[in-house]
Short mmCIF file of C-alpha atoms in Angstrom, two decimals:
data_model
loop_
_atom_site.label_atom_id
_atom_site.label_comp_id
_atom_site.label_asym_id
_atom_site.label_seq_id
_atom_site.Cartn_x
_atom_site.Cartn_y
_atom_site.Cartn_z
CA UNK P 1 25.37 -11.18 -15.64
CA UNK P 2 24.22 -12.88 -12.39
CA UNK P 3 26.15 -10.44 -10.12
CA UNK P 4 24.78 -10.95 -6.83
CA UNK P 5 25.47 -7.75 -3.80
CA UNK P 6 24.09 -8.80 -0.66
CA UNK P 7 23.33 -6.12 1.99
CA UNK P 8 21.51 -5.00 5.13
CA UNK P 9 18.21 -6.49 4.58
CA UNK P 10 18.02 -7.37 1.01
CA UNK P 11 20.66 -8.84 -2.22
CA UNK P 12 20.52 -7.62 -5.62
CA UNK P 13 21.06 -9.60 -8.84
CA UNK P 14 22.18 -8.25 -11.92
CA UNK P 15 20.49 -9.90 -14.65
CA UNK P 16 20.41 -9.37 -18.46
CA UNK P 17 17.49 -7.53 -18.26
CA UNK P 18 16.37 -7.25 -14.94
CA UNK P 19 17.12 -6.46 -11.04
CA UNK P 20 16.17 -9.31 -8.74
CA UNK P 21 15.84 -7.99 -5.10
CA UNK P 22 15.61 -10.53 -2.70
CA UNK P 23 14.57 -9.46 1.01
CA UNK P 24 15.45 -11.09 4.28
CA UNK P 25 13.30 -12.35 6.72
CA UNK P 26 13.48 -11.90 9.85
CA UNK P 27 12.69 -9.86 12.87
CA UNK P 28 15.20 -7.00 12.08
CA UNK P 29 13.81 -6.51 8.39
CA UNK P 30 10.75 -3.96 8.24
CA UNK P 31 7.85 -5.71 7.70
CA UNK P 32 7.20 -4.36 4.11
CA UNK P 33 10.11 -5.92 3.02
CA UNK P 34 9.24 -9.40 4.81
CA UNK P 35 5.46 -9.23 3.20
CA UNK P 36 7.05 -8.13 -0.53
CA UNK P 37 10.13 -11.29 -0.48
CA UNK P 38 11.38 -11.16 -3.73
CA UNK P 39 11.04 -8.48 -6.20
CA UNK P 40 11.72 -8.19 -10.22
CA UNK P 41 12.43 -5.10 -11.61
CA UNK P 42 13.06 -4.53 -15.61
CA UNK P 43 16.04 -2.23 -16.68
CA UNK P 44 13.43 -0.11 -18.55
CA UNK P 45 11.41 0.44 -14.85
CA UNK P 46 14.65 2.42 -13.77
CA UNK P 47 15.38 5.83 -14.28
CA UNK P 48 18.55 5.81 -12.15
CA UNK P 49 20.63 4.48 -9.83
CA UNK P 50 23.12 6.59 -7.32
CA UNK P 51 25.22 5.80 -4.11
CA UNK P 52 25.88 7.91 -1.11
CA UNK P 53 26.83 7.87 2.38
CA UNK P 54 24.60 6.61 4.66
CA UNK P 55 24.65 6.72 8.83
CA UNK P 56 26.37 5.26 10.95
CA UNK P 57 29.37 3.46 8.80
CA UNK P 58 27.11 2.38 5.89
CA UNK P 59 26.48 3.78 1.67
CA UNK P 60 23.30 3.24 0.44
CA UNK P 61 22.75 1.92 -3.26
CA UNK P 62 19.63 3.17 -4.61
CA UNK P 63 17.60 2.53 -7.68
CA UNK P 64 15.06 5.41 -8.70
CA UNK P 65 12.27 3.89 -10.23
CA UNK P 66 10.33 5.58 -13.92
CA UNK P 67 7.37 7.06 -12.36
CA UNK P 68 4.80 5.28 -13.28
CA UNK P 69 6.68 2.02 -13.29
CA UNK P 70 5.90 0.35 -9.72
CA UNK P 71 2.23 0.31 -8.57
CA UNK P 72 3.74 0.11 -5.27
CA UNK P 73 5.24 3.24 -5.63
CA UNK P 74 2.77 4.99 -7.22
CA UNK P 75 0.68 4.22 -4.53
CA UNK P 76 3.06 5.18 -1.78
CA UNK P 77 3.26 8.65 -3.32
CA UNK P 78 6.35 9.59 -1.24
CA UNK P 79 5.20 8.71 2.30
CA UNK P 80 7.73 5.89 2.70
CA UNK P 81 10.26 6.43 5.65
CA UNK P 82 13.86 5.90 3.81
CA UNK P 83 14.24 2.48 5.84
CA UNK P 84 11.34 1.13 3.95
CA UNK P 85 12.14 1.78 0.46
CA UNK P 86 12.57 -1.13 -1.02
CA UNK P 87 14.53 0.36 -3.50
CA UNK P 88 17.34 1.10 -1.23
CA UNK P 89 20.16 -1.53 -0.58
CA UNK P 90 22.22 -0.44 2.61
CA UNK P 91 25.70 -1.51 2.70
CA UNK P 92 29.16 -1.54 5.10
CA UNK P 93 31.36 1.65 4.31
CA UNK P 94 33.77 -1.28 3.77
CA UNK P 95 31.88 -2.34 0.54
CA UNK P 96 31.92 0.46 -1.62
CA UNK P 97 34.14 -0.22 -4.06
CA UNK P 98 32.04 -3.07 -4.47
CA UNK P 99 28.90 -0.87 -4.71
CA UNK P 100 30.67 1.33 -7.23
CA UNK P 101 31.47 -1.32 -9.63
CA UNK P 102 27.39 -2.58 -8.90
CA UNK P 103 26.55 0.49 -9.36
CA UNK P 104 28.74 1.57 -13.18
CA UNK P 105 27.37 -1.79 -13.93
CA UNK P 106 23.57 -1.18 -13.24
CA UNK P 107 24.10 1.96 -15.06
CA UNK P 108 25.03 1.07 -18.25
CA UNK P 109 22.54 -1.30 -18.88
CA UNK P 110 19.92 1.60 -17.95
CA UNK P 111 21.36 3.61 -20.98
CA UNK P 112 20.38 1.28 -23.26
CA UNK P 113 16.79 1.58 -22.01
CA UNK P 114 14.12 3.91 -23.77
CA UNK P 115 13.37 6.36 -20.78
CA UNK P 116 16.54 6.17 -18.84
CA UNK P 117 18.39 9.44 -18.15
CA UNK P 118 21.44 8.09 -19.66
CA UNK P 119 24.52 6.98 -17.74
CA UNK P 120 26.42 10.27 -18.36
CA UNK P 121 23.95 12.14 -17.06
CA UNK P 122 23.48 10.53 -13.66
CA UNK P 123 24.62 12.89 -10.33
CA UNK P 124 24.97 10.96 -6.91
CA UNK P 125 22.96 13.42 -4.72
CA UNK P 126 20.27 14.70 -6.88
CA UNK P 127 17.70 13.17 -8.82
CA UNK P 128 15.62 15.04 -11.60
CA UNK P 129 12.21 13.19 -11.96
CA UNK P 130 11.58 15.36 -14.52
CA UNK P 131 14.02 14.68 -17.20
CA UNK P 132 12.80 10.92 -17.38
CA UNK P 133 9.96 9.63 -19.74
CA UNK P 134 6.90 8.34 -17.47
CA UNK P 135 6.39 5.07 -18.15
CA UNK P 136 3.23 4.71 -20.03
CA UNK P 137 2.36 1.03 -18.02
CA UNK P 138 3.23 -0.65 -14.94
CA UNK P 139 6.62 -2.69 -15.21
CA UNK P 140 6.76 -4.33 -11.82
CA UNK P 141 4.86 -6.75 -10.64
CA UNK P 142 2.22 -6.12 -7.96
CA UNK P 143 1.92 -7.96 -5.08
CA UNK P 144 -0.65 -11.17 -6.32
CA UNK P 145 -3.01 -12.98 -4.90
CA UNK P 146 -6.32 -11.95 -2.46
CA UNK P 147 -5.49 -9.89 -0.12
CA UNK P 148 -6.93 -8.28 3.21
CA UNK P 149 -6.35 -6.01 6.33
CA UNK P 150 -7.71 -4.97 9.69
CA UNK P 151 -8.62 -1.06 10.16
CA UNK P 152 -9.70 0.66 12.54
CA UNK P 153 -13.79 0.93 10.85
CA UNK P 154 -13.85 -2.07 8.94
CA UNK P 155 -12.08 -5.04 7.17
CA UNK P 156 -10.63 -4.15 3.94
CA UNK P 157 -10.66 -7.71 1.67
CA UNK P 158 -9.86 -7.50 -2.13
CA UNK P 159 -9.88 -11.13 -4.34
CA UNK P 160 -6.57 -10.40 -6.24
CA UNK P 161 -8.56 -9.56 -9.81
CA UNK P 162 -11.93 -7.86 -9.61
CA UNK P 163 -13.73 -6.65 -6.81
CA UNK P 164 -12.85 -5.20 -3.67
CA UNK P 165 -15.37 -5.07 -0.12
CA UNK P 166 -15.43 -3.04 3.17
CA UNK P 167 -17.27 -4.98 6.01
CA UNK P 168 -17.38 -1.98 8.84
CA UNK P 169 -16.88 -2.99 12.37
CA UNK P 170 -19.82 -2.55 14.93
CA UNK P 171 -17.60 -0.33 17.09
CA UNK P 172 -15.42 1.55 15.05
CA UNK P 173 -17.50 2.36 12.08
CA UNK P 174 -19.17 5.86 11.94
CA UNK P 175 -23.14 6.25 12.32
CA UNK P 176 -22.88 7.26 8.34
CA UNK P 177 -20.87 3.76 6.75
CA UNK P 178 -23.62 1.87 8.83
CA UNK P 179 -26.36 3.32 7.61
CA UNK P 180 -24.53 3.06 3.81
CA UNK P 181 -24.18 -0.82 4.77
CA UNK P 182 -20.96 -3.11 3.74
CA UNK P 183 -19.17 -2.05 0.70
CA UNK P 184 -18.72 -4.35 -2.17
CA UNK P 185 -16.81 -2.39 -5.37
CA UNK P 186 -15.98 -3.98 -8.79
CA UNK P 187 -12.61 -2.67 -9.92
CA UNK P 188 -13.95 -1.97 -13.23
CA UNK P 189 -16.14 0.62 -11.86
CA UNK P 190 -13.35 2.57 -9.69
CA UNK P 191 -10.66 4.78 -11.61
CA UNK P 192 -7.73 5.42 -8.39
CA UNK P 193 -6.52 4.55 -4.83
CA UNK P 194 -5.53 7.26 -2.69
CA UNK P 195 -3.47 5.75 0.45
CA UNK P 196 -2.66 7.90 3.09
CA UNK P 197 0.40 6.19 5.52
CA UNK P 198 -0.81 5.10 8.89
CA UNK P 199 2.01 6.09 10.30
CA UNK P 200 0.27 9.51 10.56
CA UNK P 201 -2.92 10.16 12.80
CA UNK P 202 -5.26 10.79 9.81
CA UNK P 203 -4.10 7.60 7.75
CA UNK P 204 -6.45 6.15 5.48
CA UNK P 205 -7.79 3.97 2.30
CA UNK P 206 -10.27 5.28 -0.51
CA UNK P 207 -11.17 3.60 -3.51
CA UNK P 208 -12.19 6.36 -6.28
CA UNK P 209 -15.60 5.38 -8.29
CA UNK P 210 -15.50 6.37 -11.70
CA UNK P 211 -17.46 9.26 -12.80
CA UNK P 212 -18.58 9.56 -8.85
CA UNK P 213 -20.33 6.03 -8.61
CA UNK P 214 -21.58 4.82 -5.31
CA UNK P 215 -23.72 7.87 -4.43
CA UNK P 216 -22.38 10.92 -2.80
CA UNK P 217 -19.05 11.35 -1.15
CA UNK P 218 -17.89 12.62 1.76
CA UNK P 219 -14.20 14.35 2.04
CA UNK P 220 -14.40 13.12 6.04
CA UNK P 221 -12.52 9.44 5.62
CA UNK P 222 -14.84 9.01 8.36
CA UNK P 223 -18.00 9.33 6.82
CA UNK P 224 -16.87 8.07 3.31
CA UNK P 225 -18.42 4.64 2.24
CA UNK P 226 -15.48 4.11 0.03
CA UNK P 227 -12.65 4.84 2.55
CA UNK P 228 -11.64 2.67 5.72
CA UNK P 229 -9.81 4.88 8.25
CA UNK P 230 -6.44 3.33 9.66
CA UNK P 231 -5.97 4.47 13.43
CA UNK P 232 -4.25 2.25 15.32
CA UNK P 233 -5.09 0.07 12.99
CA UNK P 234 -3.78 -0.90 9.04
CA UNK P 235 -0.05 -1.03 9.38
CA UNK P 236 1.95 0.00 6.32
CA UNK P 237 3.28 -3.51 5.26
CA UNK P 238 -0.48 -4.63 4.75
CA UNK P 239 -2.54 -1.34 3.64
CA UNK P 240 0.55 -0.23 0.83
CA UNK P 241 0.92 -3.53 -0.60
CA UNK P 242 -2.96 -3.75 -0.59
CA UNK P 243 -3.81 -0.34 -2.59
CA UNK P 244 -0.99 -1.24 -5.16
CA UNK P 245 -2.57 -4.47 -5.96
CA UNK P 246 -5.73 -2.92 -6.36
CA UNK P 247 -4.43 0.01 -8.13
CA UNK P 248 -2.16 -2.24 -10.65
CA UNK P 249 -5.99 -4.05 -10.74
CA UNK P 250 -7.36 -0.70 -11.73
CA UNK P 251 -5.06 0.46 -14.38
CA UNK P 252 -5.02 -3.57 -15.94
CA UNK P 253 -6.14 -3.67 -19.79
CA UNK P 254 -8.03 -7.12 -19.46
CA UNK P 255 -10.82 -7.01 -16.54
CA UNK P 256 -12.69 -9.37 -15.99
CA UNK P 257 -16.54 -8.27 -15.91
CA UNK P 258 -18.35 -9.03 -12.55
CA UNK P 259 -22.24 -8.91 -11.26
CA UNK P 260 -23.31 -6.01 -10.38
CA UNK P 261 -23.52 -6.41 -6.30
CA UNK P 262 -27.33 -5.98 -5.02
CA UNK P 263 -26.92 -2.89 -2.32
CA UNK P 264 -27.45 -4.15 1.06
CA UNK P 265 -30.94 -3.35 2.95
CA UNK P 266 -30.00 -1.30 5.97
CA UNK P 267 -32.32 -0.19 8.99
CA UNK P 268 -33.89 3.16 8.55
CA UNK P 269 -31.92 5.40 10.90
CA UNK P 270 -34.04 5.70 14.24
CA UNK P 271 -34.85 2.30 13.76
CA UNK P 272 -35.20 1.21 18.02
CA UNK P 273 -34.72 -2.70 17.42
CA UNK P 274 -31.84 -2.10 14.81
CA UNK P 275 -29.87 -0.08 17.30
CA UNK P 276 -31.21 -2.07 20.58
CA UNK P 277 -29.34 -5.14 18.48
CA UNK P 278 -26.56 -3.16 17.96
CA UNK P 279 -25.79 -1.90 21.53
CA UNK P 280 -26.28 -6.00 22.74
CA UNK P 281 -24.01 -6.67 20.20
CA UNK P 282 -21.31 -3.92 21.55
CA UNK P 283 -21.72 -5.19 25.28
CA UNK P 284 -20.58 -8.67 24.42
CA UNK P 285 -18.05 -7.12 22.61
CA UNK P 286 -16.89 -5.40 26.45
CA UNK P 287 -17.73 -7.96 28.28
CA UNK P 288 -14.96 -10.12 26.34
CA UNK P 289 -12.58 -7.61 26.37
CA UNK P 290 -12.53 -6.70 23.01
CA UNK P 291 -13.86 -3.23 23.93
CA UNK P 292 -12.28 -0.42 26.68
CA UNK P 293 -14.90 1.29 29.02
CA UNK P 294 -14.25 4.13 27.22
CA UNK P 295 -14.90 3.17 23.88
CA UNK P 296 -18.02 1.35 24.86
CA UNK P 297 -19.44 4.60 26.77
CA UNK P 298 -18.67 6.64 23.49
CA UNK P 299 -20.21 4.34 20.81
CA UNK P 300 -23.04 3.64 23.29
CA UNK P 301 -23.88 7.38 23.75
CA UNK P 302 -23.26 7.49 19.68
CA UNK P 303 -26.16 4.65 19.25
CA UNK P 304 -28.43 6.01 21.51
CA UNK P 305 -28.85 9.80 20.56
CA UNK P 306 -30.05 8.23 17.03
CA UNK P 307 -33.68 7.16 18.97
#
């Protein structure tokens, strides 16, 4: 064991019963792949492992994860571009004999493991999801510690074990999440994460109460108190690795139990002072530059027809 393949972006290590992928840093590597650095990966986490041609001179090696196994994954749901997979290890044409022999490898020590497809089985350019076991847990780690992120409403901030907050932003926030006031959700109360890539115009975050907590919801992203819209805002490397720590959070047997949060008093809407204070607060905002002329005109016009 110990076998070590280094390739575009990342190195694998073989171990006795794991994969270690290691990611470069730099500005080259996608960012997801900077923000994750080092990944560990259990034999019984992978369902497969296959190697094809890739562009331009280059085979990819690429380990299919159990579904169910990665809380990254899971929380991707497909919508990763192939370049930011981190499960893909990109290699010179020149290296695939090498890759072969990683590959036979990798693959026997998968049979052994309950939920594998078995190395006879395996086919280089299709994948069958469903003739492998779901794993019944998360095998792979999540990324740890608190984490946070910009978007384009609010700040999204979760403390790494329990509770999770949206703090809206006075300029991109719709008249509805103001008037619901900041967010603050314990994760034993919510039962999912839906993540929708930013890459896309409609990209978002929503937490999912259980049993439809946190009054009624909206299917706008816009209007939902427990969704922060992306925009321009809430890049991929920050929002993904975000929702699957919360979402390993979610699905964790031991939580630790938190206060109840006390809601937050908001003005009644129509109140005259609450939304004088808030257009004041918006015209510093354009006066510093923080704010275009046309985004200052809209939210203005926004503010005002609630007098």
């Amino acid at each position: 064991m110990g076998d070590v393949l280094a390739g575009i972006h990342a190195t694998w290590e073989l171990e006795s019963d794991a994969l270690v992928i290691r990611f470069d840093r730099g500005i080259r590597t996608p960012k997801l792949f900077s923000a994750l650095r080092e990944r560990r990966v259990p034999h019984e986490a992978l369902a497969s492992v296959t190697l094809t041609p890739g562009k331009r001179g280059t085979v990819v090696l690429h380990a299919v994860p159990r579904p169910g196994a990665d809380p990254l994954m899971e929380a991707a749901a497909g919508q990763l571009k192939e370049g930011s997979d981190p499960y893909r290890l990109v290699l010179p044409a020149e290296r695939e004999t090498l890759a072969e022999q990683y590959r036979d490898e990798l693959r026997a020590l998968l049979a052994s493991h309950p939920g594998a497809a078995g190395a006879a089985g395996y086919e280089d350019e299709v994948y069958d999801a469903g003739g492998v076991a779901p794993a019944e847990r998360f095998l792979v780690a999540p990324p740890s510690g608190p984490q946070s992120f910009k978007a384009y409403d609010g700040k999204a901030s979760f403390d790494g074990t329990s509770e999770v907050a949206f703090r809206w932003s006075w300029t991109g926030a719709s008249t509805e999440k103001w008037r619901s006031g900041d967010q603050v959700f314990p994760v034993r109360d919510l039962c999912g994460v839906e993540w929708r890539s930013p890459d896309g115009v409609d990209g978002y975050l929503r937490l999912v109460p259980r049993g439809g907590g946190h009054g009624p919801r909206s299917e706008r992203p816009d209007q939902d108190p427990a969704c922060v819209v992306f925009g321009r805002y809430g890049p991929v490397y920050e929002s993904l690795t975000f929702a699957a720590s919360v979402l390993a959070a979610i699905r964790g047997k031991d939580r630790t139990p938190v206060p109840v949060p006390v809601p937050v008093p908001v003005a009644a809407a129509g109140d005259p002072g609450a939304v004088a204070e808030r257009i004041r607060h918006l015209g510093e905002l354009h006066q510093a530059g923080l704010v275009t002329d046309a985004e200052f005109s809209a939210k203005k016009a926004e503010l005002l027809a609630e007098l």
